[in-house]
mmCIF file of C-alpha atoms in Angstrom:
data_model
loop_
_atom_site.group_PDB
_atom_site.id
_atom_site.type_symbol
_atom_site.label_atom_id
_atom_site.label_comp_id
_atom_site.label_asym_id
_atom_site.label_seq_id
_atom_site.Cartn_x
_atom_site.Cartn_y
_atom_site.Cartn_z
ATOM 1 C CA MET B 239 42.983 84.970 -77.143
ATOM 2 C CA LYS B 240 39.393 84.908 -76.599
ATOM 3 C CA GLY B 241 38.015 84.508 -72.867
ATOM 4 C CA PRO B 242 35.286 82.271 -71.784
ATOM 5 C CA THR B 243 31.723 82.967 -73.320
ATOM 6 C CA PRO B 244 28.904 84.072 -71.167
ATOM 7 C CA ALA B 245 27.019 80.687 -71.468
ATOM 8 C CA ALA B 246 30.233 78.795 -70.715
ATOM 9 C CA THR B 247 30.867 80.867 -67.463
ATOM 10 C CA VAL B 248 27.172 80.210 -66.286
ATOM 11 C CA LEU B 249 27.760 76.646 -66.926
ATOM 12 C CA GLY B 250 30.781 76.395 -64.887
ATOM 13 C CA LEU B 251 29.403 78.033 -61.756
ATOM 14 C CA LEU B 252 26.231 75.688 -61.667
ATOM 15 C CA VAL B 253 28.493 72.515 -61.952
ATOM 16 C CA THR B 254 30.583 74.025 -59.036
ATOM 17 C CA ALA B 255 27.766 74.655 -57.300
ATOM 18 C CA ALA B 256 26.307 70.936 -57.658
ATOM 19 C CA LEU B 257 29.296 69.540 -56.549
ATOM 20 C CA ILE B 258 29.510 71.816 -53.346
ATOM 21 C CA LEU B 259 25.886 70.667 -52.177
ATOM 22 C CA ALA B 260 26.601 67.172 -53.120
ATOM 23 C CA GLY B 261 29.740 67.267 -50.460
ATOM 24 C CA CYS B 262 27.477 69.052 -47.865
ATOM 25 C CA SER B 263 24.826 66.321 -48.068
ATOM 26 C CA SER B 264 27.247 63.505 -47.826
ATOM 27 C CA ASN B 265 28.895 64.457 -45.074
ATOM 28 C CA SER B 266 25.757 65.929 -42.694
ATOM 29 C CA GLY B 267 22.296 64.196 -43.878
ATOM 30 C CA PRO B 268 21.045 60.600 -43.665
ATOM 31 C CA THR B 269 21.892 58.138 -46.048
ATOM 32 C CA ASP B 270 20.309 54.474 -46.615
ATOM 33 C CA PRO B 271 23.053 51.809 -45.378
ATOM 34 C CA ASP B 272 24.399 49.086 -47.809
ATOM 35 C CA PRO B 273 23.046 45.927 -46.158
ATOM 36 C CA SER B 274 26.132 44.141 -47.686
ATOM 37 C CA SER B 275 28.574 46.357 -45.986
ATOM 38 C CA GLU B 276 30.206 45.338 -42.736
ATOM 39 C CA ALA B 277 29.703 48.703 -40.890
ATOM 40 C CA SER B 278 25.932 48.612 -41.423
ATOM 41 C CA THR B 279 25.878 44.932 -39.341
ATOM 42 C CA SER B 280 24.510 45.056 -35.691
ATOM 43 C CA THR B 281 23.348 42.127 -33.139
ATOM 44 C CA SER B 282 21.097 41.967 -29.783
ATOM 45 C CA THR B 283 21.756 39.184 -27.189
ATOM 46 C CA SER B 284 19.014 38.482 -24.380
ATOM 47 C CA THR B 285 20.606 35.675 -21.471
ATOM 48 C CA ALA B 286 17.651 34.203 -18.884
ATOM 49 C CA PRO B 287 18.800 34.832 -15.275
ATOM 50 C CA PRO B 288 20.262 31.162 -13.892
ATOM 51 C CA GLN B 289 17.851 29.040 -12.346
ATOM 52 C CA ALA B 290 18.337 27.493 -8.615
ATOM 53 C CA GLU B 291 20.214 23.962 -8.330
ATOM 54 C CA ILE B 292 18.892 21.468 -5.991
ATOM 55 C CA THR B 293 20.548 18.155 -5.010
ATOM 56 C CA VAL B 294 18.169 15.834 -2.806
ATOM 57 C CA ASP B 295 19.440 12.764 -1.253
ATOM 58 C CA PRO B 296 18.400 10.031 -1.398
ATOM 59 C CA ALA B 297 18.279 10.665 -4.911
ATOM 60 C CA GLY B 298 15.292 10.247 -7.121
ATOM 61 C CA GLY B 299 14.501 6.705 -7.810
ATOM 62 C CA THR B 300 16.405 5.023 -4.960
ATOM 63 C CA ASP B 301 15.067 2.087 -3.337
ATOM 64 C CA GLU B 302 15.663 0.379 0.046
ATOM 65 C CA VAL B 303 16.073 3.625 1.745
ATOM 66 C CA MET B 304 16.291 2.613 5.526
ATOM 67 C CA PRO B 305 13.210 4.250 7.720
ATOM 68 C CA ASP B 306 15.872 6.131 9.690
ATOM 69 C CA ASP B 307 17.734 7.612 7.194
ATOM 70 C CA THR B 308 17.980 11.426 6.871
ATOM 71 C CA ILE B 309 16.511 13.180 4.073
ATOM 72 C CA THR B 310 18.635 16.442 2.933
ATOM 73 C CA VAL B 311 17.724 18.851 0.567
ATOM 74 C CA GLN B 312 20.688 21.253 -0.593
ATOM 75 C CA ALA B 313 20.778 24.412 -2.638
ATOM 76 C CA VAL B 314 23.908 24.385 -4.803
ATOM 77 C CA ARG B 315 22.805 27.358 -6.147
ATOM 78 C CA GLY B 316 19.966 29.924 -5.157
ATOM 79 C CA GLU B 317 18.035 29.324 -1.908
ATOM 80 C CA ILE B 318 15.339 27.191 -0.701
ATOM 81 C CA ASP B 319 11.919 28.596 -0.303
ATOM 82 C CA ASP B 320 10.175 25.381 0.807
ATOM 83 C CA VAL B 321 10.152 21.752 1.122
ATOM 84 C CA THR B 322 7.764 19.122 1.596
ATOM 85 C CA VAL B 323 8.154 15.200 1.823
ATOM 86 C CA VAL B 324 5.203 13.323 1.754
ATOM 87 C CA GLY B 325 4.423 9.294 2.106
ATOM 88 C CA ALA B 326 2.024 7.570 -0.058
ATOM 89 C CA GLY B 327 -0.560 7.426 2.579
ATOM 90 C CA GLY B 328 -0.379 11.430 2.869
ATOM 91 C CA ASP B 329 1.797 11.256 6.099
ATOM 92 C CA GLU B 330 4.522 14.501 5.734
ATOM 93 C CA ILE B 331 8.046 14.307 7.178
ATOM 94 C CA ASP B 332 8.871 17.216 9.345
ATOM 95 C CA GLY B 333 12.392 19.122 8.761
ATOM 96 C CA ALA B 334 13.686 22.522 8.632
ATOM 97 C CA VAL B 335 16.067 24.740 6.579
ATOM 98 C CA GLU B 336 19.513 25.862 8.359
ATOM 99 C CA GLY B 337 21.665 27.931 5.610
ATOM 100 C CA GLN B 338 21.416 26.030 2.010
ATOM 101 C CA THR B 339 20.034 22.999 3.286
ATOM 102 C CA TRP B 340 16.953 21.259 4.685
ATOM 103 C CA THR B 341 17.208 18.344 6.690
ATOM 104 C CA SER B 342 14.302 16.047 7.872
ATOM 105 C CA SER B 343 13.690 15.972 11.491
ATOM 106 C CA ALA B 344 11.356 12.511 11.701
ATOM 107 C CA ARG B 345 11.803 8.680 10.664
ATOM 108 C CA MET B 346 9.991 7.321 7.821
ATOM 109 C CA LYS B 347 7.329 4.558 7.482
ATOM 110 C CA PRO B 348 9.028 1.282 5.941
ATOM 111 C CA SER B 349 7.656 -0.183 2.847
ATOM 112 C CA THR B 350 6.477 3.485 1.673
ATOM 113 C CA LYS B 351 7.226 5.600 -1.659
ATOM 114 C CA TYR B 352 7.968 9.439 -0.520
ATOM 115 C CA THR B 353 7.696 12.407 -2.863
ATOM 116 C CA VAL B 354 10.231 15.294 -2.220
ATOM 117 C CA THR B 355 8.674 18.447 -3.564
ATOM 118 C CA THR B 356 11.246 21.559 -3.445
ATOM 119 C CA THR B 357 10.332 25.258 -4.324
ATOM 120 C CA ALA B 358 13.717 27.184 -4.778
ATOM 121 C CA GLN B 359 14.602 30.780 -5.742
ATOM 122 C CA GLY B 360 17.087 31.277 -8.490
ATOM 123 C CA PRO B 361 20.317 33.650 -7.647
ATOM 124 C CA GLU B 362 18.799 36.466 -9.708
ATOM 125 C CA GLY B 363 15.359 35.565 -9.210
ATOM 126 C CA GLY B 364 12.842 33.158 -10.795
ATOM 127 C CA THR B 365 11.344 30.369 -9.028
ATOM 128 C CA THR B 366 12.358 26.462 -9.630
ATOM 129 C CA THR B 367 10.233 23.656 -8.397
ATOM 130 C CA ASP B 368 11.744 20.080 -8.400
ATOM 131 C CA LYS B 369 10.221 16.414 -7.575
ATOM 132 C CA SER B 370 11.578 13.237 -6.940
ATOM 133 C CA THR B 371 10.765 10.152 -5.491
ATOM 134 C CA PHE B 372 12.659 7.131 -3.677
ATOM 135 C CA THR B 373 11.074 3.999 -1.624
ATOM 136 C CA THR B 374 11.964 2.565 1.934
ATOM 137 C CA HIS B 375 13.078 -0.497 3.034
ATOM 138 C CA ASP B 376 10.392 -3.495 2.971
ATOM 139 C CA PRO B 377 11.394 -5.243 6.176
ATOM 140 C CA GLU B 378 10.731 -8.699 7.055
ATOM 141 C CA VAL B 379 8.656 -7.943 10.143
ATOM 142 C CA THR B 380 6.386 -4.987 10.330
ATOM 143 C CA ALA B 381 6.348 -4.400 14.330
ATOM 144 C CA THR B 382 3.428 -3.192 16.132
ATOM 145 C CA TYR B 383 2.273 -2.092 19.182
ATOM 146 C CA GLY B 384 -0.607 -0.481 20.987
ATOM 147 C CA ILE B 385 -1.302 2.135 24.070
ATOM 148 C CA VAL B 386 -3.278 -0.057 26.319
ATOM 149 C CA TYR B 387 -6.413 1.498 28.497
ATOM 150 C CA SER B 388 -6.257 4.490 26.194
ATOM 151 C CA GLY B 389 -9.196 6.438 26.265
ATOM 152 C CA ARG B 390 -10.424 5.287 29.529
ATOM 153 C CA THR B 391 -10.969 6.256 32.783
ATOM 154 C CA VAL B 392 -8.595 3.955 35.244
ATOM 155 C CA GLY B 393 -7.937 3.266 38.747
ATOM 156 C CA VAL B 394 -5.170 5.077 40.655
ATOM 157 C CA GLY B 395 -2.813 1.996 40.376
ATOM 158 C CA MET B 396 -2.864 1.730 36.279
ATOM 159 C CA PRO B 397 0.442 2.596 34.935
ATOM 160 C CA VAL B 398 0.896 4.021 31.123
ATOM 161 C CA SER B 399 1.425 0.976 29.282
ATOM 162 C CA ILE B 400 2.805 0.641 25.988
ATOM 163 C CA GLN B 401 2.656 -2.961 24.628
ATOM 164 C CA PHE B 402 4.307 -4.348 21.725
ATOM 165 C CA ASP B 403 3.060 -7.568 19.777
ATOM 166 C CA SER B 404 6.642 -9.065 19.788
ATOM 167 C CA ALA B 405 9.726 -8.693 21.699
ATOM 168 C CA VAL B 406 12.071 -5.719 21.762
ATOM 169 C CA THR B 407 15.196 -7.713 21.424
ATOM 170 C CA ASP B 408 18.092 -5.251 22.100
ATOM 171 C CA GLU B 409 19.013 -3.082 24.730
ATOM 172 C CA LYS B 410 19.806 -0.383 21.997
ATOM 173 C CA TYR B 411 16.399 -0.593 20.468
ATOM 174 C CA ARG B 412 14.584 0.124 23.774
ATOM 175 C CA ARG B 413 16.805 2.751 24.869
ATOM 176 C CA ALA B 414 15.939 4.735 21.462
ATOM 177 C CA ILE B 415 12.055 3.848 21.772
ATOM 178 C CA GLU B 416 12.212 5.271 25.266
ATOM 179 C CA ARG B 417 13.614 8.277 24.357
ATOM 180 C CA ALA B 418 11.108 8.884 21.928
ATOM 181 C CA VAL B 419 8.223 8.409 23.695
ATOM 182 C CA SER B 420 6.667 10.999 26.263
ATOM 183 C CA VAL B 421 3.989 11.629 29.190
ATOM 184 C CA GLU B 422 2.394 14.501 30.111
ATOM 185 C CA THR B 423 0.190 14.614 33.447
ATOM 186 C CA THR B 424 -2.257 17.464 34.878
ATOM 187 C CA PRO B 425 -1.231 18.143 37.820
ATOM 188 C CA GLN B 426 2.196 17.598 37.130
ATOM 189 C CA THR B 427 3.082 13.866 38.532
ATOM 190 C CA GLU B 428 6.571 12.572 39.046
ATOM 191 C CA GLY B 429 6.920 9.138 37.271
ATOM 192 C CA SER B 430 9.300 6.971 35.427
ATOM 193 C CA TRP B 431 9.580 4.730 32.416
ATOM 194 C CA GLY B 432 10.518 1.105 32.859
ATOM 195 C CA TRP B 433 10.468 -2.259 30.891
ATOM 196 C CA LEU B 434 8.292 -4.606 33.023
ATOM 197 C CA ASP B 435 9.583 -7.284 30.033
ATOM 198 C CA ASN B 436 10.773 -6.709 26.570
ATOM 199 C CA ARG B 437 7.502 -6.130 25.421
ATOM 200 C CA GLN B 438 5.943 -4.045 27.775
ATOM 201 C CA LEU B 439 7.152 -0.393 28.479
ATOM 202 C CA MET B 440 5.211 1.286 31.412
ATOM 203 C CA TRP B 441 5.478 4.820 32.929
ATOM 204 C CA ARG B 442 4.495 4.385 36.380
ATOM 205 C CA PRO B 443 4.100 7.562 39.094
ATOM 206 C CA LYS B 444 6.118 7.339 41.971
ATOM 207 C CA ASP B 445 2.977 6.828 44.117
ATOM 208 C CA PHE B 446 -0.585 5.934 43.517
ATOM 209 C CA TRP B 447 -1.990 8.598 40.863
ATOM 210 C CA THR B 448 -4.034 11.492 42.376
ATOM 211 C CA PRO B 449 -7.806 10.933 41.328
ATOM 212 C CA GLY B 450 -8.658 13.359 38.500
ATOM 213 C CA THR B 451 -5.294 13.615 37.031
ATOM 214 C CA THR B 452 -5.170 13.443 33.098
ATOM 215 C CA VAL B 453 -2.598 11.630 31.291
ATOM 216 C CA THR B 454 -1.338 12.358 27.846
ATOM 217 C CA ILE B 455 0.815 9.744 26.085
ATOM 218 C CA ASP B 456 2.717 10.282 22.839
ATOM 219 C CA ALA B 457 4.805 7.472 21.277
ATOM 220 C CA PRO B 458 5.808 8.823 17.596
ATOM 221 C CA ILE B 459 8.151 5.990 16.961
ATOM 222 C CA THR B 460 7.306 5.276 13.090
ATOM 223 C CA GLY B 461 10.483 4.194 11.812
ATOM 224 C CA TYR B 462 12.135 2.861 14.788
ATOM 225 C CA GLN B 463 13.629 -0.708 14.854
ATOM 226 C CA THR B 464 12.562 -3.239 17.679
ATOM 227 C CA GLY B 465 14.522 -6.149 16.372
ATOM 228 C CA GLU B 466 16.762 -7.829 13.447
ATOM 229 C CA ASP B 467 14.502 -6.433 10.257
ATOM 230 C CA LYS B 468 12.010 -5.583 12.589
ATOM 231 C CA TRP B 469 10.160 -1.827 12.080
ATOM 232 C CA VAL B 470 7.497 -0.123 13.230
ATOM 233 C CA ALA B 471 5.359 1.240 10.629
ATOM 234 C CA GLN B 472 2.708 3.789 12.461
ATOM 235 C CA GLY B 473 2.913 5.934 15.546
ATOM 236 C CA ALA B 474 0.229 6.470 18.270
ATOM 237 C CA SER B 475 -0.965 8.547 21.109
ATOM 238 C CA GLY B 476 -3.478 8.455 23.640
ATOM 239 C CA SER B 477 -4.780 9.424 27.000
ATOM 240 C CA MET B 478 -6.586 8.183 30.152
ATOM 241 C CA THR B 479 -8.227 9.796 32.992
ATOM 242 C CA ILE B 480 -7.659 8.917 36.532
ATOM 243 C CA GLY B 481 -10.790 8.162 38.321
ATOM 244 C CA ARG B 482 -11.756 7.633 42.257
ATOM 245 C CA ARG B 483 -9.278 6.448 44.760
ATOM 246 C CA GLN B 484 -10.592 2.676 45.497
ATOM 247 C CA MET B 485 -8.260 -0.032 46.740
ATOM 248 C CA ALA B 486 -8.857 -3.382 48.287
ATOM 249 C CA THR B 487 -7.182 -5.956 50.423
ATOM 250 C CA VAL B 488 -7.498 -9.528 50.667
ATOM 251 C CA ASP B 489 -6.007 -11.193 53.538
ATOM 252 C CA ILE B 490 -5.681 -14.620 52.731
ATOM 253 C CA ASN B 491 -5.155 -16.355 56.074
ATOM 254 C CA ALA B 492 -8.193 -14.332 57.566
ATOM 255 C CA HIS B 493 -10.296 -15.149 54.321
ATOM 256 C CA GLU B 494 -11.427 -11.517 54.378
ATOM 257 C CA MET B 495 -11.572 -8.602 51.623
ATOM 258 C CA THR B 496 -11.824 -5.168 52.515
ATOM 259 C CA VAL B 497 -12.799 -2.419 50.066
ATOM 260 C CA SER B 498 -11.978 1.219 50.817
ATOM 261 C CA GLN B 499 -12.538 4.659 48.781
ATOM 262 C CA ASP B 500 -10.483 7.617 49.834
ATOM 263 C CA GLY B 501 -9.428 6.179 52.839
ATOM 264 C CA GLN B 502 -12.867 5.096 53.814
ATOM 265 C CA THR B 503 -13.942 1.477 54.416
ATOM 266 C CA LEU B 504 -16.994 0.724 52.314
ATOM 267 C CA LYS B 505 -17.278 -2.815 52.496
ATOM 268 C CA THR B 506 -15.689 -6.018 54.165
ATOM 269 C CA PHE B 507 -16.283 -9.385 52.588
ATOM 270 C CA PRO B 508 -15.652 -13.135 53.682
ATOM 271 C CA VAL B 509 -13.664 -15.044 50.990
ATOM 272 C CA SER B 510 -12.060 -18.139 50.045
ATOM 273 C CA SER B 511 -8.817 -17.996 48.116
ATOM 274 C CA GLY B 512 -6.296 -20.731 46.711
ATOM 275 C CA LYS B 513 -6.209 -24.052 48.799
ATOM 276 C CA PRO B 514 -2.818 -25.090 50.124
ATOM 277 C CA GLY B 515 -0.318 -26.501 47.236
ATOM 278 C CA ARG B 516 2.375 -24.434 45.240
ATOM 279 C CA GLU B 517 0.008 -24.528 42.224
ATOM 280 C CA THR B 518 -3.094 -23.305 43.966
ATOM 281 C CA GLU B 519 -2.019 -20.982 46.444
ATOM 282 C CA THR B 520 -2.692 -17.502 45.998
ATOM 283 C CA ARG B 521 -0.028 -15.185 45.135
ATOM 284 C CA SER B 522 0.493 -12.515 47.838
ATOM 285 C CA GLY B 523 1.554 -9.029 46.633
ATOM 286 C CA MET B 524 -0.075 -5.625 45.195
ATOM 287 C CA LYS B 525 -1.752 -6.485 42.057
ATOM 288 C CA VAL B 526 -3.727 -4.299 39.657
ATOM 289 C CA VAL B 527 -7.303 -4.922 38.150
ATOM 290 C CA ILE B 528 -6.340 -5.998 34.489
ATOM 291 C CA GLY B 529 -10.203 -6.510 33.160
ATOM 292 C CA LYS B 530 -13.651 -7.402 33.984
ATOM 293 C CA GLN B 531 -15.714 -10.120 32.338
ATOM 294 C CA ARG B 532 -19.324 -10.716 33.417
ATOM 295 C CA GLU B 533 -19.429 -14.433 32.420
ATOM 296 C CA MET B 534 -16.902 -16.899 31.346
ATOM 297 C CA THR B 535 -15.824 -20.558 31.404
ATOM 298 C CA MET B 536 -12.876 -21.123 33.509
ATOM 299 C CA ASP B 537 -11.137 -24.154 31.839
ATOM 300 C CA SER B 538 -7.484 -25.133 33.669
ATOM 301 C CA SER B 539 -6.510 -26.489 30.509
ATOM 302 C CA THR B 540 -5.687 -22.719 29.334
ATOM 303 C CA ILE B 541 -3.004 -22.658 32.421
ATOM 304 C CA GLY B 542 -1.596 -26.152 31.468
ATOM 305 C CA VAL B 543 -3.684 -28.705 33.548
ATOM 306 C CA ASP B 544 -5.485 -30.818 31.082
ATOM 307 C CA LYS B 545 -8.835 -32.889 31.448
ATOM 308 C CA GLY B 546 -7.845 -36.046 33.192
ATOM 309 C CA GLU B 547 -4.893 -34.572 35.145
ATOM 310 C CA LYS B 548 -4.989 -33.982 38.742
ATOM 311 C CA GLY B 549 -6.681 -30.231 39.477
ATOM 312 C CA TYR B 550 -8.374 -30.178 36.236
ATOM 313 C CA TYR B 551 -11.577 -27.774 36.268
ATOM 314 C CA LYS B 552 -14.031 -26.287 34.067
ATOM 315 C CA VAL B 553 -16.771 -24.387 35.598
ATOM 316 C CA ASP B 554 -18.963 -21.554 34.464
ATOM 317 C CA THR B 555 -18.519 -18.096 36.507
ATOM 318 C CA ASP B 556 -20.298 -14.907 36.899
ATOM 319 C CA TYR B 557 -18.672 -11.405 37.808
ATOM 320 C CA ASN B 558 -15.286 -11.869 36.853
ATOM 321 C CA VAL B 559 -12.660 -9.501 37.867
ATOM 322 C CA ARG B 560 -9.024 -10.451 36.548
ATOM 323 C CA VAL B 561 -5.902 -9.361 38.820
ATOM 324 C CA THR B 562 -3.230 -11.850 36.977
ATOM 325 C CA TRP B 563 -2.565 -13.115 33.579
ATOM 326 C CA THR B 564 -2.001 -16.178 34.880
ATOM 327 C CA GLY B 565 -5.578 -17.071 35.948
ATOM 328 C CA GLU B 566 -6.128 -15.270 39.217
ATOM 329 C CA PHE B 567 -9.672 -13.698 39.070
ATOM 330 C CA VAL B 568 -12.270 -12.266 41.949
ATOM 331 C CA HIS B 569 -15.417 -13.916 41.177
ATOM 332 C CA SER B 570 -18.723 -15.407 42.188
ATOM 333 C CA ALA B 571 -18.627 -18.753 43.592
ATOM 334 C CA PRO B 572 -21.983 -19.944 44.852
ATOM 335 C CA TRP B 573 -20.447 -23.494 45.664
ATOM 336 C CA SER B 574 -17.982 -22.176 48.114
ATOM 337 C CA VAL B 575 -20.266 -19.858 50.121
ATOM 338 C CA GLY B 576 -19.932 -22.268 53.305
ATOM 339 C CA ALA B 577 -16.061 -22.268 52.992
ATOM 340 C CA GLN B 578 -15.896 -18.230 52.688
ATOM 341 C CA GLY B 579 -14.627 -16.608 55.573
ATOM 342 C CA SER B 580 -12.975 -19.730 57.108
ATOM 343 C CA THR B 581 -11.460 -22.086 54.484
ATOM 344 C CA ASN B 582 -9.179 -21.492 51.407
ATOM 345 C CA VAL B 583 -10.598 -24.226 48.839
ATOM 346 C CA SER B 584 -10.365 -22.319 45.317
ATOM 347 C CA HIS B 585 -7.558 -23.100 42.462
ATOM 348 C CA GLY B 586 -6.286 -19.667 43.242
ATOM 349 C CA CYS B 587 -9.131 -17.379 42.610
ATOM 350 C CA VAL B 588 -10.916 -15.381 45.408
ATOM 351 C CA ASN B 589 -14.340 -16.752 45.643
ATOM 352 C CA MET B 590 -17.224 -14.610 47.028
ATOM 353 C CA ALA B 591 -20.908 -14.836 47.307
ATOM 354 C CA PRO B 592 -22.829 -13.843 44.122
ATOM 355 C CA GLN B 593 -24.439 -10.578 45.590
ATOM 356 C CA ASN B 594 -20.578 -9.643 47.136
ATOM 357 C CA ALA B 595 -19.196 -10.349 43.553
ATOM 358 C CA LYS B 596 -21.715 -8.331 41.902
ATOM 359 C CA TRP B 597 -20.935 -5.549 44.005
ATOM 360 C CA PHE B 598 -17.187 -5.554 43.702
ATOM 361 C CA TYR B 599 -17.647 -6.206 39.916
ATOM 362 C CA LYS B 600 -19.824 -3.440 39.607
ATOM 363 C CA HIS B 601 -17.604 -0.905 41.613
ATOM 364 C CA SER B 602 -14.279 -1.916 40.010
ATOM 365 C CA LEU B 603 -12.194 -0.266 37.657
ATOM 366 C CA VAL B 604 -9.351 -1.447 35.779
ATOM 367 C CA GLY B 605 -6.358 -0.137 37.395
ATOM 368 C CA ASP B 606 -7.887 -0.583 40.859
ATOM 369 C CA PRO B 607 -5.015 -1.800 43.562
ATOM 370 C CA VAL B 608 -5.771 -5.252 45.069
ATOM 371 C CA ASN B 609 -3.392 -6.039 47.571
ATOM 372 C CA PHE B 610 -3.087 -9.624 48.709
ATOM 373 C CA THR B 611 -1.396 -10.503 51.956
ATOM 374 C CA GLY B 612 -0.864 -13.882 53.950
ATOM 375 C CA SER B 613 0.684 -16.407 51.321
ATOM 376 C CA ASP B 614 4.237 -17.601 50.643
ATOM 377 C CA ARG B 615 3.832 -17.783 47.182
ATOM 378 C CA GLU B 616 4.922 -14.345 45.693
ATOM 379 C CA PHE B 617 3.379 -12.482 42.854
ATOM 380 C CA LEU B 618 5.866 -12.010 40.074
ATOM 381 C CA PRO B 619 5.828 -8.524 38.603
ATOM 382 C CA THR B 620 5.475 -9.681 34.697
ATOM 383 C CA GLU B 621 2.256 -12.238 35.975
ATOM 384 C CA GLY B 622 -0.083 -9.143 35.771
ATOM 385 C CA ILE B 623 0.206 -5.587 36.176
ATOM 386 C CA GLY B 624 3.282 -5.753 38.308
ATOM 387 C CA VAL B 625 4.735 -2.259 38.704
ATOM 388 C CA TRP B 626 3.938 -1.804 42.227
ATOM 389 C CA GLN B 627 5.855 -5.044 43.331
ATOM 390 C CA PHE B 628 8.818 -2.721 42.995
ATOM 391 C CA SER B 629 10.175 0.100 45.233
ATOM 392 C CA TRP B 630 10.482 3.290 43.396
ATOM 393 C CA ALA B 631 13.999 2.962 43.721
ATOM 394 C CA GLN B 632 13.905 -0.437 41.927
ATOM 395 C CA TRP B 633 11.443 0.607 39.372
ATOM 396 C CA GLN B 634 13.578 3.781 38.300
ATOM 397 C CA LYS B 635 16.318 0.771 37.463
ATOM 398 C CA GLN B 636 13.903 -0.521 35.096
ATOM 399 C CA SER B 637 14.455 2.041 32.431
ATOM 400 C CA ALA B 638 16.740 1.268 29.545
ATOM 401 C CA LEU B 639 18.275 4.672 30.221
ATOM 402 C CA ALA B 640 19.154 3.893 33.966
#
């Protein structure tokens, strides 16, 4: 038998070498993947961090929210950065965050749309901003009030006076209002709130003010109730300054007025007070100057005595200093000069000669005390600024919190 030829041997070696090379290439070299094969398939997933989740009470779109309701914003997921609650008029409701919850600390205006804007951080970062709106209750009556004599220099007998245009009908409403209001004085002064009636809340010092005292009043009672479906829509603040210490005394029986400043007598005037009779007798008591009017017409019909009835009068007067709401003034009365100093002939006012009345008018401030003595007809506190008709202990009991 013949062996392989040289050519066949060479060819066999070449084929073997090629197979060996091919095997090495398959195990160690790069290959192009087959897109149709399962082994070559790969996927990539990217997930956004979770956002903050916020709940607001009252919920967005709610109507008839009561002005004294509390607003809460809670972070169910994440943390609260900031909350603002703004009314349609631009007023902002204060509040604070504790833990995961923001809670309002002020009441709202009635009949007002509010926008709640919340900024919060998600649990893994990222900021979320949420907005919602709600509307407060539209009451039957919007209650109004004022701080009387705010911004003025007043006499030492003038109390702080918050006067409501309609009655604060229930003790619980008066208590809530009294807790909300405050007075600050420089120098510090002892005093107490009290209700003169259900429309007049007053802060009276224990004794007459020290001259030069500054008084600041804060009455932030927006959203407080004063009666059945009566809500306050706007808070108020004010101030007043106490002037010099001037006091007047009218001795009804002696027909004399004495005026002093800082304990020194300035003037003594002859006067004529109200003539005898229950409807005309001048009232005794510690009154306070309520206001001044240079000229006016005094008409008895304004106090219930009409034209044609006994006691009717209508007369023009000058230099009028009012001391009661019931029609008592100190004023010029040239027609009664002959009786001044000896006889009481007026309808209840204090009559003075024109020059004397002019002096008293010029030198009087609202809030100056005027003490009347000698009459059996007592001045009732609600007939004027009657806070000094109470002892200190009695006045403290006028507080709704007493």
